[in-house]
Structures are given as C-alpha cells and as structure tokens.
GROMACS .gro file of C-alpha atoms in nm:
model
  422
    1UNK     CA    1  -0.737   0.567  -5.405
    2UNK     CA    2  -0.873   0.737  -5.224
    3UNK     CA    3  -0.762   0.974  -4.899
    4UNK     CA    4  -0.897   0.758  -4.675
    5UNK     CA    5  -0.773   0.441  -4.787
    6UNK     CA    6  -0.373   0.543  -4.831
    7UNK     CA    7  -0.378   0.639  -4.466
    8UNK     CA    8  -0.552   0.308  -4.374
    9UNK     CA    9  -0.258   0.074  -4.516
   10UNK     CA   10  -0.018   0.359  -4.334
   11UNK     CA   11  -0.162   0.277  -4.021
   12UNK     CA   12  -0.173  -0.148  -4.131
   13UNK     CA   13   0.184  -0.101  -4.166
   14UNK     CA   14   0.223   0.071  -3.842
   15UNK     CA   15   0.370   0.387  -4.011
   16UNK     CA   16   0.295   0.764  -3.781
   17UNK     CA   17   0.033   0.929  -4.015
   18UNK     CA   18  -0.136   1.264  -3.959
   19UNK     CA   19  -0.563   1.168  -4.073
   20UNK     CA   20  -0.825   1.525  -4.134
   21UNK     CA   21  -1.105   1.391  -4.077
   22UNK     CA   22  -1.333   1.544  -4.367
   23UNK     CA   23  -1.656   1.399  -4.180
   24UNK     CA   24  -1.688   1.696  -3.919
   25UNK     CA   25  -1.923   1.886  -3.868
   26UNK     CA   26  -2.038   2.228  -3.755
   27UNK     CA   27  -2.086   2.335  -3.448
   28UNK     CA   28  -2.437   2.287  -3.479
   29UNK     CA   29  -2.410   1.854  -3.482
   30UNK     CA   30  -2.418   1.998  -3.071
   31UNK     CA   31  -2.786   2.020  -3.070
   32UNK     CA   32  -2.916   1.688  -3.174
   33UNK     CA   33  -2.652   1.486  -2.960
   34UNK     CA   34  -2.784   1.336  -2.600
   35UNK     CA   35  -2.592   1.520  -2.344
   36UNK     CA   36  -2.554   1.880  -2.371
   37UNK     CA   37  -2.365   2.213  -2.188
   38UNK     CA   38  -2.593   2.168  -1.921
   39UNK     CA   39  -2.478   1.846  -1.830
   40UNK     CA   40  -2.130   1.971  -1.811
   41UNK     CA   41  -2.320   2.252  -1.592
   42UNK     CA   42  -2.439   1.966  -1.361
   43UNK     CA   43  -2.100   1.807  -1.305
   44UNK     CA   44  -1.884   2.114  -1.257
   45UNK     CA   45  -2.159   2.182  -0.962
   46UNK     CA   46  -2.107   1.835  -0.826
   47UNK     CA   47  -1.747   1.847  -0.822
   48UNK     CA   48  -1.784   2.197  -0.628
   49UNK     CA   49  -2.037   2.014  -0.406
   50UNK     CA   50  -1.731   1.792  -0.310
   51UNK     CA   51  -1.542   2.056  -0.264
   52UNK     CA   52  -1.532   2.086   0.107
   53UNK     CA   53  -1.528   1.673   0.127
   54UNK     CA   54  -1.203   1.645  -0.165
   55UNK     CA   55  -1.025   1.954   0.061
   56UNK     CA   56  -1.024   1.739   0.367
   57UNK     CA   57  -0.946   1.425   0.211
   58UNK     CA   58  -0.673   1.540   0.066
   59UNK     CA   59  -0.567   1.879   0.199
   60UNK     CA   60  -0.276   1.921  -0.073
   61UNK     CA   61  -0.579   2.040  -0.298
   62UNK     CA   62  -0.600   2.335  -0.087
   63UNK     CA   63  -0.917   2.482  -0.221
   64UNK     CA   64  -1.078   2.073  -0.307
   65UNK     CA   65  -1.130   2.171  -0.644
   66UNK     CA   66  -0.886   1.901  -0.849
   67UNK     CA   67  -0.647   2.146  -1.111
   68UNK     CA   68  -0.386   2.173  -1.334
   69UNK     CA   69  -0.180   2.448  -1.419
   70UNK     CA   70  -0.186   2.569  -1.809
   71UNK     CA   71   0.185   2.635  -1.846
   72UNK     CA   72   0.357   2.822  -2.176
   73UNK     CA   73   0.692   2.656  -2.306
   74UNK     CA   74   0.838   2.862  -2.536
   75UNK     CA   75   1.168   2.662  -2.441
   76UNK     CA   76   0.985   2.325  -2.526
   77UNK     CA   77   0.882   2.524  -2.848
   78UNK     CA   78   1.211   2.617  -2.975
   79UNK     CA   79   1.347   2.250  -2.846
   80UNK     CA   80   1.021   2.099  -3.150
   81UNK     CA   81   1.162   2.323  -3.430
   82UNK     CA   82   1.506   2.252  -3.357
   83UNK     CA   83   1.464   1.883  -3.328
   84UNK     CA   84   1.164   1.878  -3.627
   85UNK     CA   85   1.322   2.084  -3.799
   86UNK     CA   86   0.976   2.298  -3.857
   87UNK     CA   87   0.830   2.640  -3.728
   88UNK     CA   88   0.539   2.661  -3.514
   89UNK     CA   89   0.360   2.953  -3.530
   90UNK     CA   90   0.124   3.075  -3.269
   91UNK     CA   91   0.210   3.094  -2.866
   92UNK     CA   92   0.226   2.669  -2.764
   93UNK     CA   93   0.087   2.594  -2.406
   94UNK     CA   94   0.115   2.269  -2.185
   95UNK     CA   95  -0.181   2.214  -2.003
   96UNK     CA   96  -0.106   2.000  -1.652
   97UNK     CA   97  -0.308   1.746  -1.613
   98UNK     CA   98   0.020   1.540  -1.530
   99UNK     CA   99  -0.014   1.728  -1.205
  100UNK     CA  100  -0.358   1.692  -1.092
  101UNK     CA  101  -0.341   1.623  -0.746
  102UNK     CA  102  -0.486   1.301  -0.587
  103UNK     CA  103  -0.406   1.098  -0.866
  104UNK     CA  104  -0.120   1.271  -1.058
  105UNK     CA  105  -0.302   1.200  -1.407
  106UNK     CA  106  -0.610   1.277  -1.687
  107UNK     CA  107  -0.821   1.011  -1.502
  108UNK     CA  108  -0.840   1.281  -1.186
  109UNK     CA  109  -1.116   1.436  -1.372
  110UNK     CA  110  -1.330   1.147  -1.497
  111UNK     CA  111  -1.283   0.831  -1.262
  112UNK     CA  112  -1.321   1.071  -0.930
  113UNK     CA  113  -1.598   1.196  -1.087
  114UNK     CA  114  -1.810   0.919  -1.081
  115UNK     CA  115  -1.688   0.780  -0.754
  116UNK     CA  116  -1.821   1.060  -0.628
  117UNK     CA  117  -2.140   1.099  -0.810
  118UNK     CA  118  -2.230   0.736  -0.716
  119UNK     CA  119  -2.114   0.770  -0.370
  120UNK     CA  120  -2.348   1.029  -0.328
  121UNK     CA  121  -2.639   0.870  -0.500
  122UNK     CA  122  -2.607   0.624  -0.201
  123UNK     CA  123  -2.641   0.871   0.032
  124UNK     CA  124  -2.886   1.042  -0.125
  125UNK     CA  125  -3.060   0.728  -0.121
  126UNK     CA  126  -3.074   0.660   0.234
  127UNK     CA  127  -3.174   1.015   0.369
  128UNK     CA  128  -2.826   1.019   0.451
  129UNK     CA  129  -2.713   1.291   0.291
  130UNK     CA  130  -2.873   1.628   0.112
  131UNK     CA  131  -2.713   1.886  -0.148
  132UNK     CA  132  -2.709   2.170   0.057
  133UNK     CA  133  -2.532   1.933   0.323
  134UNK     CA  134  -2.186   2.031   0.348
  135UNK     CA  135  -2.033   1.712   0.191
  136UNK     CA  136  -1.732   1.734   0.423
  137UNK     CA  137  -1.931   1.507   0.611
  138UNK     CA  138  -1.909   1.248   0.391
  139UNK     CA  139  -1.576   1.174   0.605
  140UNK     CA  140  -1.715   1.079   0.896
  141UNK     CA  141  -1.668   0.686   0.994
  142UNK     CA  142  -2.008   0.626   0.997
  143UNK     CA  143  -2.023   0.686   0.603
  144UNK     CA  144  -1.715   0.466   0.602
  145UNK     CA  145  -1.919   0.248   0.732
  146UNK     CA  146  -2.134   0.287   0.540
  147UNK     CA  147  -1.969   0.244   0.171
  148UNK     CA  148  -1.853  -0.015   0.322
  149UNK     CA  149  -2.104  -0.220   0.234
  150UNK     CA  150  -2.059  -0.186  -0.187
  151UNK     CA  151  -1.821  -0.279  -0.397
  152UNK     CA  152  -1.660  -0.048  -0.749
  153UNK     CA  153  -1.483  -0.247  -0.979
  154UNK     CA  154  -1.317  -0.169  -1.256
  155UNK     CA  155  -1.084  -0.203  -1.580
  156UNK     CA  156  -0.787  -0.014  -1.651
  157UNK     CA  157  -0.421   0.010  -1.815
  158UNK     CA  158  -0.287   0.169  -1.490
  159UNK     CA  159  -0.399   0.589  -1.465
  160UNK     CA  160  -0.816   0.537  -1.495
  161UNK     CA  161  -0.742   0.266  -1.187
  162UNK     CA  162  -0.531   0.472  -1.042
  163UNK     CA  163  -0.826   0.786  -0.927
  164UNK     CA  164  -1.027   0.529  -0.880
  165UNK     CA  165  -0.863   0.304  -0.645
  166UNK     CA  166  -0.725   0.561  -0.460
  167UNK     CA  167  -1.078   0.743  -0.431
  168UNK     CA  168  -1.332   0.489  -0.392
  169UNK     CA  169  -1.075   0.384  -0.087
  170UNK     CA  170  -1.047   0.669   0.092
  171UNK     CA  171  -1.421   0.730   0.099
  172UNK     CA  172  -1.429   0.370   0.174
  173UNK     CA  173  -1.560   0.168  -0.044
  174UNK     CA  174  -1.380  -0.176  -0.162
  175UNK     CA  175  -1.264  -0.138  -0.440
  176UNK     CA  176  -1.122  -0.391  -0.719
  177UNK     CA  177  -0.909  -0.308  -0.999
  178UNK     CA  178  -0.838  -0.549  -1.266
  179UNK     CA  179  -0.487  -0.437  -1.472
  180UNK     CA  180  -0.347  -0.582  -1.822
  181UNK     CA  181  -0.123  -0.620  -1.896
  182UNK     CA  182   0.050  -0.300  -1.957
  183UNK     CA  183  -0.002  -0.155  -1.647
  184UNK     CA  184   0.315  -0.115  -1.464
  185UNK     CA  185   0.455  -0.271  -1.192
  186UNK     CA  186   0.455   0.107  -0.938
  187UNK     CA  187   0.097   0.134  -1.007
  188UNK     CA  188  -0.021  -0.154  -0.897
  189UNK     CA  189   0.218  -0.134  -0.615
  190UNK     CA  190   0.107   0.250  -0.550
  191UNK     CA  191  -0.242   0.113  -0.584
  192UNK     CA  192  -0.228  -0.199  -0.284
  193UNK     CA  193  -0.069   0.045  -0.059
  194UNK     CA  194  -0.393   0.254  -0.099
  195UNK     CA  195  -0.598   0.002  -0.020
  196UNK     CA  196  -0.705  -0.125  -0.349
  197UNK     CA  197  -0.702  -0.534  -0.453
  198UNK     CA  198  -0.507  -0.509  -0.755
  199UNK     CA  199  -0.637  -0.865  -0.994
  200UNK     CA  200  -0.375  -0.887  -1.252
  201UNK     CA  201  -0.448  -1.040  -1.594
  202UNK     CA  202  -0.144  -1.114  -1.927
  203UNK     CA  203  -0.427  -0.986  -2.186
  204UNK     CA  204  -0.479  -0.631  -2.298
  205UNK     CA  205  -0.720  -0.338  -2.163
  206UNK     CA  206  -1.082  -0.479  -2.281
  207UNK     CA  207  -0.984  -0.851  -2.149
  208UNK     CA  208  -0.959  -0.664  -1.809
  209UNK     CA  209  -1.284  -0.451  -1.906
  210UNK     CA  210  -1.434  -0.755  -1.917
  211UNK     CA  211  -1.340  -0.943  -1.658
  212UNK     CA  212  -1.483  -0.584  -1.429
  213UNK     CA  213  -1.830  -0.648  -1.590
  214UNK     CA  214  -1.844  -1.000  -1.503
  215UNK     CA  215  -1.704  -0.969  -1.170
  216UNK     CA  216  -1.949  -0.683  -1.062
  217UNK     CA  217  -2.276  -0.874  -1.243
  218UNK     CA  218  -2.233  -1.118  -1.001
  219UNK     CA  219  -2.284  -0.868  -0.672
  220UNK     CA  220  -2.592  -0.651  -0.602
  221UNK     CA  221  -2.412  -0.453  -0.480
  222UNK     CA  222  -2.136  -0.374  -0.705
  223UNK     CA  223  -2.103  -0.091  -0.912
  224UNK     CA  224  -1.855  -0.130  -1.252
  225UNK     CA  225  -1.718   0.155  -1.381
  226UNK     CA  226  -1.747   0.105  -1.789
  227UNK     CA  227  -1.377   0.357  -1.902
  228UNK     CA  228  -1.520   0.229  -2.222
  229UNK     CA  229  -1.937   0.355  -2.196
  230UNK     CA  230  -1.969   0.586  -1.963
  231UNK     CA  231  -2.176   0.943  -2.015
  232UNK     CA  232  -2.067   1.018  -1.564
  233UNK     CA  233  -1.672   0.966  -1.672
  234UNK     CA  234  -1.688   1.180  -2.024
  235UNK     CA  235  -1.871   1.420  -1.822
  236UNK     CA  236  -1.593   1.403  -1.560
  237UNK     CA  237  -1.330   1.440  -1.786
  238UNK     CA  238  -1.584   1.755  -2.002
  239UNK     CA  239  -1.531   2.003  -1.710
  240UNK     CA  240  -1.224   2.062  -1.848
  241UNK     CA  241  -1.333   2.273  -2.045
  242UNK     CA  242  -1.504   2.569  -1.845
  243UNK     CA  243  -1.150   2.527  -1.619
  244UNK     CA  244  -1.000   2.596  -1.923
  245UNK     CA  245  -1.197   2.929  -2.007
  246UNK     CA  246  -1.086   3.050  -1.662
  247UNK     CA  247  -0.698   2.995  -1.723
  248UNK     CA  248  -0.725   3.099  -2.105
  249UNK     CA  249  -0.884   3.465  -1.946
  250UNK     CA  250  -0.633   3.532  -1.707
  251UNK     CA  251  -0.339   3.453  -1.936
  252UNK     CA  252  -0.547   3.770  -2.104
  253UNK     CA  253  -0.610   3.551  -2.444
  254UNK     CA  254  -0.952   3.507  -2.574
  255UNK     CA  255  -0.992   3.291  -2.812
  256UNK     CA  256  -1.223   3.354  -3.208
  257UNK     CA  257  -1.228   3.369  -3.531
  258UNK     CA  258  -0.905   3.523  -3.559
  259UNK     CA  259  -0.749   3.376  -3.250
  260UNK     CA  260  -0.788   2.977  -3.341
  261UNK     CA  261  -0.768   2.774  -2.966
  262UNK     CA  262  -0.578   2.367  -3.158
  263UNK     CA  263  -0.507   2.113  -2.886
  264UNK     CA  264  -0.404   1.761  -2.862
  265UNK     CA  265  -0.547   1.528  -2.683
  266UNK     CA  266  -0.354   1.186  -2.587
  267UNK     CA  267  -0.614   0.883  -2.669
  268UNK     CA  268  -0.671   0.490  -2.557
  269UNK     CA  269  -0.999   0.449  -2.511
  270UNK     CA  270  -1.154   0.791  -2.614
  271UNK     CA  271  -1.326   0.893  -2.278
  272UNK     CA  272  -1.110   1.165  -2.207
  273UNK     CA  273  -1.007   1.326  -2.500
  274UNK     CA  274  -1.375   1.261  -2.606
  275UNK     CA  275  -1.484   1.475  -2.344
  276UNK     CA  276  -1.244   1.739  -2.302
  277UNK     CA  277  -1.288   1.744  -2.723
  278UNK     CA  278  -1.718   1.817  -2.660
  279UNK     CA  279  -1.649   2.053  -2.368
  280UNK     CA  280  -1.416   2.252  -2.569
  281UNK     CA  281  -1.695   2.230  -2.881
  282UNK     CA  282  -1.917   2.415  -2.613
  283UNK     CA  283  -1.719   2.641  -2.491
  284UNK     CA  284  -1.505   2.744  -2.825
  285UNK     CA  285  -1.760   2.649  -3.133
  286UNK     CA  286  -1.575   2.655  -3.433
  287UNK     CA  287  -1.316   2.860  -3.335
  288UNK     CA  288  -1.125   2.510  -3.163
  289UNK     CA  289  -0.988   2.240  -3.339
  290UNK     CA  290  -0.915   1.883  -3.117
  291UNK     CA  291  -0.655   1.652  -3.262
  292UNK     CA  292  -0.629   1.294  -3.077
  293UNK     CA  293  -0.294   1.131  -3.053
  294UNK     CA  294  -0.220   0.729  -3.043
  295UNK     CA  295   0.081   0.460  -3.053
  296UNK     CA  296   0.126   0.311  -3.375
  297UNK     CA  297   0.045   0.017  -3.234
  298UNK     CA  298  -0.224   0.143  -3.094
  299UNK     CA  299  -0.412   0.327  -3.310
  300UNK     CA  300  -0.742   0.198  -3.199
  301UNK     CA  301  -0.953   0.533  -3.257
  302UNK     CA  302  -0.842   0.634  -3.536
  303UNK     CA  303  -0.943   0.237  -3.678
  304UNK     CA  304  -1.268   0.242  -3.576
  305UNK     CA  305  -1.327   0.627  -3.758
  306UNK     CA  306  -1.190   0.462  -4.074
  307UNK     CA  307  -1.343   0.134  -4.123
  308UNK     CA  308  -1.696   0.278  -3.982
  309UNK     CA  309  -1.715   0.009  -3.734
  310UNK     CA  310  -1.628   0.235  -3.457
  311UNK     CA  311  -1.579   0.046  -3.152
  312UNK     CA  312  -1.642  -0.282  -3.346
  313UNK     CA  313  -1.285  -0.358  -3.362
  314UNK     CA  314  -0.986  -0.455  -3.237
  315UNK     CA  315  -0.625  -0.357  -3.298
  316UNK     CA  316  -0.520  -0.711  -3.335
  317UNK     CA  317  -0.814  -0.792  -3.596
  318UNK     CA  318  -0.547  -0.604  -3.874
  319UNK     CA  319  -0.255  -0.780  -3.743
  320UNK     CA  320  -0.167  -0.541  -3.483
  321UNK     CA  321   0.004  -0.584  -3.157
  322UNK     CA  322  -0.128  -0.309  -2.869
  323UNK     CA  323   0.213  -0.349  -2.757
  324UNK     CA  324   0.351  -0.016  -2.679
  325UNK     CA  325   0.539   0.221  -2.387
  326UNK     CA  326   0.266   0.477  -2.300
  327UNK     CA  327   0.060   0.175  -2.101
  328UNK     CA  328  -0.244   0.453  -2.098
  329UNK     CA  329  -0.295   0.383  -2.434
  330UNK     CA  330  -0.194   0.103  -2.475
  331UNK     CA  331  -0.611   0.019  -2.558
  332UNK     CA  332  -0.703  -0.248  -2.842
  333UNK     CA  333  -1.096  -0.131  -2.892
  334UNK     CA  334  -1.224   0.234  -2.898
  335UNK     CA  335  -1.558   0.357  -2.661
  336UNK     CA  336  -1.875   0.317  -2.855
  337UNK     CA  337  -1.964   0.635  -2.672
  338UNK     CA  338  -1.653   0.845  -2.804
  339UNK     CA  339  -1.638   0.678  -3.163
  340UNK     CA  340  -2.015   0.840  -3.237
  341UNK     CA  341  -1.915   1.191  -3.098
  342UNK     CA  342  -1.520   1.229  -3.227
  343UNK     CA  343  -1.654   1.129  -3.575
  344UNK     CA  344  -1.847   1.410  -3.619
  345UNK     CA  345  -1.607   1.647  -3.331
  346UNK     CA  346  -1.316   1.621  -3.358
  347UNK     CA  347  -1.052   1.776  -3.602
  348UNK     CA  348  -0.863   1.515  -3.661
  349UNK     CA  349  -0.558   1.224  -3.545
  350UNK     CA  350  -0.187   1.172  -3.551
  351UNK     CA  351  -0.009   0.823  -3.472
  352UNK     CA  352   0.297   0.880  -3.328
  353UNK     CA  353   0.580   0.597  -3.288
  354UNK     CA  354   0.733   0.512  -2.941
  355UNK     CA  355   1.103   0.646  -2.973
  356UNK     CA  356   0.968   1.007  -2.990
  357UNK     CA  357   0.742   0.957  -2.749
  358UNK     CA  358   1.056   0.922  -2.500
  359UNK     CA  359   1.220   1.220  -2.716
  360UNK     CA  360   0.970   1.435  -2.628
  361UNK     CA  361   0.942   1.320  -2.301
  362UNK     CA  362   1.359   1.447  -2.218
  363UNK     CA  363   1.281   1.744  -2.459
  364UNK     CA  364   1.042   1.903  -2.234
  365UNK     CA  365   1.247   1.728  -1.865
  366UNK     CA  366   1.591   1.958  -2.052
  367UNK     CA  367   1.361   2.291  -2.153
  368UNK     CA  368   1.125   2.317  -1.905
  369UNK     CA  369   1.226   2.084  -1.583
  370UNK     CA  370   0.861   1.958  -1.648
  371UNK     CA  371   0.815   1.564  -1.562
  372UNK     CA  372   0.554   1.440  -1.760
  373UNK     CA  373   0.481   1.000  -1.860
  374UNK     CA  374   0.587   0.833  -2.214
  375UNK     CA  375   0.171   0.871  -2.293
  376UNK     CA  376   0.168   1.266  -2.185
  377UNK     CA  377   0.447   1.303  -2.432
  378UNK     CA  378   0.211   1.254  -2.704
  379UNK     CA  379   0.032   1.572  -2.777
  380UNK     CA  380   0.383   1.762  -2.808
  381UNK     CA  381   0.435   1.730  -3.123
  382UNK     CA  382   0.083   1.812  -3.281
  383UNK     CA  383   0.154   2.189  -3.386
  384UNK     CA  384   0.446   2.078  -3.570
  385UNK     CA  385   0.188   1.887  -3.723
  386UNK     CA  386  -0.100   2.147  -3.849
  387UNK     CA  387  -0.103   2.462  -4.046
  388UNK     CA  388  -0.202   2.759  -3.792
  389UNK     CA  389  -0.136   3.169  -3.847
  390UNK     CA  390   0.090   3.343  -3.602
  391UNK     CA  391  -0.194   3.375  -3.393
  392UNK     CA  392  -0.264   3.068  -3.253
  393UNK     CA  393  -0.299   2.909  -2.918
  394UNK     CA  394  -0.172   2.563  -2.945
  395UNK     CA  395  -0.200   2.330  -2.647
  396UNK     CA  396  -0.071   1.998  -2.577
  397UNK     CA  397  -0.269   1.819  -2.324
  398UNK     CA  398  -0.013   1.628  -2.083
  399UNK     CA  399  -0.155   1.332  -1.940
  400UNK     CA  400   0.005   1.179  -1.643
  401UNK     CA  401   0.342   1.185  -1.444
  402UNK     CA  402   0.358   1.292  -1.143
  403UNK     CA  403   0.391   0.956  -0.915
  404UNK     CA  404   0.685   0.784  -1.176
  405UNK     CA  405   0.946   0.674  -0.966
  406UNK     CA  406   1.187   0.897  -1.022
  407UNK     CA  407   1.449   0.613  -1.079
  408UNK     CA  408   1.213   0.460  -1.332
  409UNK     CA  409   1.171   0.844  -1.462
  410UNK     CA  410   1.491   0.884  -1.475
  411UNK     CA  411   1.531   0.544  -1.724
  412UNK     CA  412   1.310   0.776  -1.926
  413UNK     CA  413   1.495   1.034  -1.997
  414UNK     CA  414   1.821   0.840  -2.055
  415UNK     CA  415   1.623   0.659  -2.367
  416UNK     CA  416   1.494   0.944  -2.442
  417UNK     CA  417   1.831   1.108  -2.490
  418UNK     CA  418   1.994   0.791  -2.674
  419UNK     CA  419   1.658   0.761  -2.933
  420UNK     CA  420   1.784   1.175  -2.974
  421UNK     CA  421   2.121   1.156  -3.040
  422UNK     CA  422   2.035   0.820  -3.311
   0.00000   0.00000   0.00000
C-alpha cells in the first residue's frame, strides 16, 4: 500500500496522523501564482491607512495596529517533552493571535481587513474619501449614516463572525452573521451585544456559508464575505508574515539555511493558515516549514489534498461526523483557493483528538498562565512531531481565546486536567 493510501485509511478510522506533503514544491512556484508579494504589501499599507480610525474606534489597540505578541514558552516546551516523552530541539514560541485586540482571535486579521477594504472602496467610489485623507474621519456620524445603507453578511463557526460583526457594526454597516451548529452560545451573545444580527443554523459551517451567500444575492447593496474563496481575507491574513519578520528581528533571530523556522497552524476552512503560509514563504523562502493542524473529526483539508478532489469533498462523504469541541476548526469542506496553494506550499498536516486539545490548553495555562481556546491549542503539539535540529525556531500559532467567558474557561481547564490524569 502506498504512503497516501495508508494515511487515508488512518484518517477514515479517525486516528491521529502525521502526513508529509511529498508534492511540496520549492519557492519558485510562487512566481506562477495569481497573488504576489506586492499584494501582501498593498494589504499592509491599507491597514496602516486605517490605523488612525482603528485607534479611535478601539483605543485598546493603542496605535491602531491590530497585532499580537510573540512569546517564548520555555516552561510549556518542558511540559510537552514530559507529557509526550519527546525531546524538542530548538526554541518554542507562541504567536498569540489568541490575544489580538478587537476580536480576540486570528480572524481579526483577515475579517477586519476585508470589511475595511470594502468600506474604503464604497467611500472612494462616492468621492467621500481619498487615499491621502486621515481615515479617522470614517468614524464621523455622516459616514456611519452612509455605511448604514449597506449590508455585510458572513457564514461562520464563531470567530470570523465575531471579527466581521464587531468591525462592521462599529462602522455603521447592517451586519448579519450566519452561525453553524458548532458556534458557541457566548459568541452568538457577544455578537448581538455588538449590534449584529445572528441567524442560527442547525447544520454545519458549509450550510451557514451557503445561506449567507444566498442572502446577499438578493440585495445589490449587500456584500458577502466568502470564507471559502475570498482573496481579500487571504491577503489580510498574509500580512502576519511581515509583522512576524519584525518580531523575530527584535528577538535577534535570523531565519536562514542553518536556522530553520517551523510553524504550526490550526486549520478550519484554510483561509487563515493558507494566507499566513503564503506570506511566510515569500519572506523566509524555503527556510520556513508550515504545517496545518486539524481535528480527527474534521480533517477536510487533509482529505481534499489526499484525494486530489480539493474543495469538492465534505468529510461526511467519508462517514466522518464533523463534530469537535474545536469550533473554529469544525469545517466539512476546505477552501478551493487554499487547497490549490497548500498542495504546493505546505510541508504537511497532522490531526489531533479533542482530548489532546484540552490537555494542551490545561498545560499552557499551568506552565505559562496563557488563556487559549481548544482550537488554538492544536499547534502546540507540532514541535514534538517533527524532526529538527538545535537551531530550529518553532512557532505554535494560537488562534483564539481572549474573549472566552471565565466560567467556561474554568470548565475547559478542569476537562484538560481530567484527560491529563487518565
């Protein structure tokens, strides 16, 4: 039996797997892609133009740039080594998108970026804004009145909906978030508090996206943010690579042939990890190794790549239920845009069981006093699964957790402690 058929059998049996992407190409493949480094830089500049507005609307950002810290987690590294009986070569860092201001998750990158770009486009089209203006004026009442004539809609398992809902409502848009059955109740409540309309669906993420798309087709003033195919979301995420380069530089870390970078990215539909991978490959070339992480019960990206069908699959086609506590990763079908890029750029994918997510969530709370949600814990196991040397830099990308209510978080901690002691 060949390698990929064996991996597929394991996936279908709901067992955790580590898949090495033998189809990965060298960095020259970037020259043949529709999107380019210039597109990433353009997105970065747009976010900088909006910084005065973000600072005014969300003073907690201080400078109007929504960015997260990069923290070395030495104690957590020791806990992983002890718990999983595997030595980790090199240094381990946490990229704390779990603590991104405004929306509290990685979706604050792509989601907020796409809404801002749409707002900019509308205002410029009506001659209300020019690229040289101070964008803080977009918070004026006349702009809120202007944006209130337009609708924004999105389908989400939770975190993308939060980012879209919060920024859209703050600007004055009428915003509707279609939430799948996996979405947590507290996320729905927070969205309603922020002024978004939340429509609940009894089916999964794919159906929520479909309903959101259908709604927008009926209204020429409605704009649908398509998590499955949006290039703007993708580019918003990709800006993280430019920011990470500067953070590593401040740490005195250079990435080169002798100092390789390993990045572990939780994956749902694929937009966030795909965009970040795209940016990282442009910055660090072949010296960065990117791995996606999926729950064993929602391995849509891995199935799409293993079968070669890309986005034309749903995990239920293979008898997999798509039910996981990692709500941000509870996605049945992967992004077509990201599948085509990931097939050539990522180094691999590993899958993880829910029990392990809670264990890791507990361990990082105990060792580092850092609060994350189950989805965000997925990348922490990565350094124990790859072979690297003592010069390696490992980054687990924490994708959400800041806004989790304390009582629910306490329950998660207890659950993680219970699984650890089994």
